[in-house]
mmCIF file of C-alpha atoms in Angstrom:
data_model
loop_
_atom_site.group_PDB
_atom_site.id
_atom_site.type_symbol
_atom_site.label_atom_id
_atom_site.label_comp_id
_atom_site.label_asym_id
_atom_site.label_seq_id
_atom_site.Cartn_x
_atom_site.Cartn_y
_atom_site.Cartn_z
ATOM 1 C CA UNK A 1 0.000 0.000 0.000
ATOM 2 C CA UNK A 2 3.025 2.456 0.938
ATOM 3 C CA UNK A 3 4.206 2.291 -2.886
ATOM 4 C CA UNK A 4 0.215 2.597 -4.339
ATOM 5 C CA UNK A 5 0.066 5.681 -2.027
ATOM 6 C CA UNK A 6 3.715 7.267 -3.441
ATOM 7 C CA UNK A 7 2.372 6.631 -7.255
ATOM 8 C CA UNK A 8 -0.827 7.943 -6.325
ATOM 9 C CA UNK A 9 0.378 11.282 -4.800
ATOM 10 C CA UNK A 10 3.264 11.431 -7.252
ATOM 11 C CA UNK A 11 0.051 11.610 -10.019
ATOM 12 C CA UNK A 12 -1.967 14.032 -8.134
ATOM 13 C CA UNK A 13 1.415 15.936 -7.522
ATOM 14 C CA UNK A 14 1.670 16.137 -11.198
ATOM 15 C CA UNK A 15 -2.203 17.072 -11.965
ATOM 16 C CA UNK A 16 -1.887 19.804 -9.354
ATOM 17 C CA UNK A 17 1.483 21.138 -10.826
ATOM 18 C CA UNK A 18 -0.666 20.511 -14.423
ATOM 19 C CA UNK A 19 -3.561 23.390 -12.935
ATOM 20 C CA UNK A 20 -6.016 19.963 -13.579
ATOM 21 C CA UNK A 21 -8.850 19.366 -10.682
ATOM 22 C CA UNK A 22 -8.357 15.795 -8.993
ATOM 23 C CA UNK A 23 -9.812 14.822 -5.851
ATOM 24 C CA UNK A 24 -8.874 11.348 -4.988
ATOM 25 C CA UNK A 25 -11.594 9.370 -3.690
ATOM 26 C CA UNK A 26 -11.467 6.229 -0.985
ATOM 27 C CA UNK A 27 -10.031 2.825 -2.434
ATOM 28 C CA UNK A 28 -13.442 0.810 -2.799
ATOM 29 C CA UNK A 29 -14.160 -2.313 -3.975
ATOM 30 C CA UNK A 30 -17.685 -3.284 -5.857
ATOM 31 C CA UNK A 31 -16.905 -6.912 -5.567
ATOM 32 C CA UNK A 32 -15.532 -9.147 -8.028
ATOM 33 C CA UNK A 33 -13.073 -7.573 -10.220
ATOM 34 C CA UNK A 34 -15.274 -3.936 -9.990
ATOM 35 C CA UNK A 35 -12.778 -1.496 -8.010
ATOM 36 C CA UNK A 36 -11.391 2.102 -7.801
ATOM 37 C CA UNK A 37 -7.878 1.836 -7.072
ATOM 38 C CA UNK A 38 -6.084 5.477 -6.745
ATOM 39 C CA UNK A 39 -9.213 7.000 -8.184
ATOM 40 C CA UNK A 40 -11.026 9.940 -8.325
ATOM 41 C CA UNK A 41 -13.484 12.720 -9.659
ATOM 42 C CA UNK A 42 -11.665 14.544 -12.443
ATOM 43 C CA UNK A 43 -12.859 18.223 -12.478
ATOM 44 C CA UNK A 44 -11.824 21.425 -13.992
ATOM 45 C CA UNK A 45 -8.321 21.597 -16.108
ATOM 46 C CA UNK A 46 -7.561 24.951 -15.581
ATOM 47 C CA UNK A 47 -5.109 25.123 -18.198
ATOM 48 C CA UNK A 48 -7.929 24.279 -20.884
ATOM 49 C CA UNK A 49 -11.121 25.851 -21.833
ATOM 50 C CA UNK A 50 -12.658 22.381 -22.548
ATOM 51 C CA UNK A 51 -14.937 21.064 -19.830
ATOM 52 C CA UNK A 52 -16.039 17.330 -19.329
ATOM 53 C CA UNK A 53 -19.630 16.423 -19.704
ATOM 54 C CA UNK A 54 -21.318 14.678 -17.519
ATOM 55 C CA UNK A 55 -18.674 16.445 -15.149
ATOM 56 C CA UNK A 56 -16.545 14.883 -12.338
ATOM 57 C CA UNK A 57 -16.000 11.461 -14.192
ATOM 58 C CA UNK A 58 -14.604 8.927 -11.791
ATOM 59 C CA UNK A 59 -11.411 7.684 -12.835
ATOM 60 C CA UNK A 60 -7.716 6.801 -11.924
ATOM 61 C CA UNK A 61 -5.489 9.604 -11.510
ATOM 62 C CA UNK A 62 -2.961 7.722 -14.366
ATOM 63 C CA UNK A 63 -6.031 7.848 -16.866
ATOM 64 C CA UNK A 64 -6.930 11.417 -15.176
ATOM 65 C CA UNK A 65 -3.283 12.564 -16.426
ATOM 66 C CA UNK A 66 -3.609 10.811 -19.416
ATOM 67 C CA UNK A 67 -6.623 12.913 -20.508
ATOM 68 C CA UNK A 68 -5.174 15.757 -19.440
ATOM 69 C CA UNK A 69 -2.038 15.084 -21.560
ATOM 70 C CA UNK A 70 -3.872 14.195 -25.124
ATOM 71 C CA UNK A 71 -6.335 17.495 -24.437
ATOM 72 C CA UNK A 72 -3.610 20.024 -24.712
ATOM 73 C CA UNK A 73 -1.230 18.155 -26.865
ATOM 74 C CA UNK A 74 -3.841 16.759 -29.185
ATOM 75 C CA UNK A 75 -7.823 17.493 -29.408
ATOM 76 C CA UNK A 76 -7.405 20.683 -28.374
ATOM 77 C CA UNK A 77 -4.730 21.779 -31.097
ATOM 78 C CA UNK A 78 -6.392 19.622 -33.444
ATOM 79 C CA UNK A 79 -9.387 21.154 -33.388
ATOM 80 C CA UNK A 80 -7.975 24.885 -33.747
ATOM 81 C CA UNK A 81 -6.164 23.546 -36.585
ATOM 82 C CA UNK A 82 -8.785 21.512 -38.765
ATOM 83 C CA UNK A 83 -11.845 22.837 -37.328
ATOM 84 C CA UNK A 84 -10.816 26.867 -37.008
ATOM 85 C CA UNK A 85 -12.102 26.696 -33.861
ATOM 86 C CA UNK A 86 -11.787 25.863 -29.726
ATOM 87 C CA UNK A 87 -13.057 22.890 -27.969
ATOM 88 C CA UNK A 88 -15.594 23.852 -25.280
ATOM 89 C CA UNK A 89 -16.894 20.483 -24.579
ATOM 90 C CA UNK A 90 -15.813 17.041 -23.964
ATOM 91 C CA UNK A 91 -18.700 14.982 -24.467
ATOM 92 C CA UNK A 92 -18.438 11.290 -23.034
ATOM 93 C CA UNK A 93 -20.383 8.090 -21.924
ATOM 94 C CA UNK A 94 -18.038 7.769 -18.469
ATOM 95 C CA UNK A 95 -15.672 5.872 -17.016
ATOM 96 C CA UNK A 96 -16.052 3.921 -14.185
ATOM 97 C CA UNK A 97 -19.008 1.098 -14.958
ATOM 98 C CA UNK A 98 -18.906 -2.828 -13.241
ATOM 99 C CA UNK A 99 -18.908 -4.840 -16.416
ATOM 100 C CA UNK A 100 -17.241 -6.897 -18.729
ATOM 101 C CA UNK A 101 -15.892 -6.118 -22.280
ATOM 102 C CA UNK A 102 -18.529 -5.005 -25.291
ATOM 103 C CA UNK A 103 -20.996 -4.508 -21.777
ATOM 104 C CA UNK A 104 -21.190 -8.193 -21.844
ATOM 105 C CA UNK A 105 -22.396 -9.066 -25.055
ATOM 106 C CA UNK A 106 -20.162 -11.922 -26.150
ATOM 107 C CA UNK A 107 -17.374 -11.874 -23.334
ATOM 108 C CA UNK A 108 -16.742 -12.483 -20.552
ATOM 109 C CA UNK A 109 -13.656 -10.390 -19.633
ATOM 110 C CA UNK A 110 -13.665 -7.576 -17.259
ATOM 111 C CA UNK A 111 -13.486 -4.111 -18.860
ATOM 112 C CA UNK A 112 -11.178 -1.920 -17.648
ATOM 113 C CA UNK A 113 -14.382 0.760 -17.008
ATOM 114 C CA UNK A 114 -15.030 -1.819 -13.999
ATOM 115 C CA UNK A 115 -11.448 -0.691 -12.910
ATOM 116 C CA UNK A 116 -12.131 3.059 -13.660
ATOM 117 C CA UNK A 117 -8.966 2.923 -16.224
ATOM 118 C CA UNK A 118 -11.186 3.902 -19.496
ATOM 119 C CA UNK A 119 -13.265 6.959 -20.514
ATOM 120 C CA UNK A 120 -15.371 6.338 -23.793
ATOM 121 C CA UNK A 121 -15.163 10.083 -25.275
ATOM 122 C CA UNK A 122 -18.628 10.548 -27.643
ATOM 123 C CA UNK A 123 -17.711 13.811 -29.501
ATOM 124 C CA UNK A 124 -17.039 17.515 -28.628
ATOM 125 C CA UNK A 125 -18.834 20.664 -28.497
ATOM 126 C CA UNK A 126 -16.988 24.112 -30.373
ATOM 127 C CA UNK A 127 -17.018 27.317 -29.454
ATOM 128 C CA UNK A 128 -18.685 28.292 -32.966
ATOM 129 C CA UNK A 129 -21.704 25.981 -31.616
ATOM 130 C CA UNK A 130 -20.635 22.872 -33.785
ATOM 131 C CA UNK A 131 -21.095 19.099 -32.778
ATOM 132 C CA UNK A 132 -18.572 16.999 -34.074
ATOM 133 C CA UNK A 133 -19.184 13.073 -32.884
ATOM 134 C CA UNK A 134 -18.210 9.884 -33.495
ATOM 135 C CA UNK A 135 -21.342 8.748 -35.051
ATOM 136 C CA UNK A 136 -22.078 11.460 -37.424
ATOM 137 C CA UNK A 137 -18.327 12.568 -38.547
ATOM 138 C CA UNK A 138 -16.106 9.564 -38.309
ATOM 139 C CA UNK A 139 -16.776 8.435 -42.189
ATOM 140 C CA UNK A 140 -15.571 10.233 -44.599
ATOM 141 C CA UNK A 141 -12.781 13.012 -45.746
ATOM 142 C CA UNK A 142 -13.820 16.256 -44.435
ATOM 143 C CA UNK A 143 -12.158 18.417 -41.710
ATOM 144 C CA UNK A 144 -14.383 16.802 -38.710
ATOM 145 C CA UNK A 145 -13.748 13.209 -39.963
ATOM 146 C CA UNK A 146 -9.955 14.095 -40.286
ATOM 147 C CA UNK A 147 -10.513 15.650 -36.447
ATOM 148 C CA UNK A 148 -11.707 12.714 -35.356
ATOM 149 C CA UNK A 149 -9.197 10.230 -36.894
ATOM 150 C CA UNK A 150 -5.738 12.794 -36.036
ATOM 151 C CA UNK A 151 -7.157 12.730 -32.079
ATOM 152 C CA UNK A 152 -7.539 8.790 -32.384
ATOM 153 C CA UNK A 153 -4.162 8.438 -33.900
ATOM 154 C CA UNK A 154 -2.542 10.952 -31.071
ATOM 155 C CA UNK A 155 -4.146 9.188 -28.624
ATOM 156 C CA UNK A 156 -2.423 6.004 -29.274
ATOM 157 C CA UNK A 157 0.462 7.162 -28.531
ATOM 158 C CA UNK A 158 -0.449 8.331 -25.109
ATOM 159 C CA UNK A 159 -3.048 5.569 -23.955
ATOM 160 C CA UNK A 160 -2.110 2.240 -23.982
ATOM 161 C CA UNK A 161 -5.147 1.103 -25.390
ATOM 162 C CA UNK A 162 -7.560 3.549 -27.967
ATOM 163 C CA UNK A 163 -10.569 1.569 -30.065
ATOM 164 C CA UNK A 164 -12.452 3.335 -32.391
ATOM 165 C CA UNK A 165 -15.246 2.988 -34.745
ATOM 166 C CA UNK A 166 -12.339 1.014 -37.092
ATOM 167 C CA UNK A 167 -11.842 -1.875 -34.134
ATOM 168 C CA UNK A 168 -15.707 -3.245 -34.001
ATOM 169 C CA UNK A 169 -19.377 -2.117 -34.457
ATOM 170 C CA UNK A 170 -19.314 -1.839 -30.383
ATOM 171 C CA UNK A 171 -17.197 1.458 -30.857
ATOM 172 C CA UNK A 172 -19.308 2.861 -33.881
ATOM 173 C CA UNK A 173 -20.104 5.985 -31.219
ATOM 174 C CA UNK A 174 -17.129 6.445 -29.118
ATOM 175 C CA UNK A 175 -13.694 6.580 -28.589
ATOM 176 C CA UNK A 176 -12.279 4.221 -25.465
ATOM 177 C CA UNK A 177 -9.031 5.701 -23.726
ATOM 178 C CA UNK A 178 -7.530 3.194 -22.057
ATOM 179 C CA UNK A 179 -4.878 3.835 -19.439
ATOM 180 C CA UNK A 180 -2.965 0.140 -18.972
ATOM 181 C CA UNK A 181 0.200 -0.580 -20.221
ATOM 182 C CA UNK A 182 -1.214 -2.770 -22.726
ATOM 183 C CA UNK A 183 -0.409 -1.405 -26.189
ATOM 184 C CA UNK A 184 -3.399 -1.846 -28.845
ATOM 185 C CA UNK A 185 -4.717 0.956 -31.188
ATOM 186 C CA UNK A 186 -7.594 0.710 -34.187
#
């Protein structure tokens, strides 16, 4: 527990020095495989414009930091640069959730939402109004698709785990951002 507790305050150290919102929740256990391990609420990254909605997902403070790196480095530059304009709003379908992989259907492997190490990110909200989502803007080869598929590709390099709309019909609506150390990206 004494190392868990180092990481975990070496990550909030780092979120803190970052201007991003964590509070770190209790350890807790759902039974089973379910847990939240080093968790928290994300809030508020002050160092961004672009808010989280629902807000305060729970998650681990490595996926927290995680999030925090691919906003500024890529969705948020992406989008100035392909879209003209700033992200707002980081629309998403959560993080924490007790259940297995594909919610079930098919498998029976734990996801790692029932560990609170994946956020499934929907779409995001512009400051010129637009909507630009998964569902409606992956396909083709205009700027939003082009968005979509630079902030996937960025992302695999800092999640170890990114599935798309290319990996199965599951993922048609969402990207999951997996923080492991497993490396897989489509």
């Amino acid at each position: 527990m004494l190392r868990e507790s180092a990481e975990l305050n070496r990550c909030v150290a780092e979120l803190t020095a970052a201007r991003v919102n964590f509070s770190p929740k209790p350890d807790r256990v759902d039974g089973g495989a379910c847990h939240q391990i080093q968790a928290g609420l994300l809030g508020a990254d002050m160092g961004t414009v672009a808010r989280m909605s629902p807000g305060q997902p729970e998650m681990t403070c490595r996926l927290a930091l995680a999030v925090s790196v691919w906003r500024r480095q890529s969705l948020e530059p992406a989008a100035r640069e392909l879209l003209g304009s700033d992200v707002v709003q980081i629309d998403h379908f959560g993080a924490y959730a007790c259940r297995n992989v594909n919610n079930g259907v098919g498998s029976t492997r734990i996801s790692a939402h029932a560990q609170a190490a994946a956020l499934d990110v929907a779409g995001v909200r512009l400051r010129d109004g637009r909507r630009i989502n998964l569902t409606d803007d992956w396909h083709g080869d205009g700027p939003e698709a082009r968005f979509l598929r630079r902030i996937r590709d960025d992302a695999c390099s800092i999640f170890g785990t990114v599935l798309s709309p290319d990996y199965n019909a599951v993922h048609r609506d969402h990207l999951h951002l997996e923080a492991t150390d497993t490396r897989f990206c489509r």
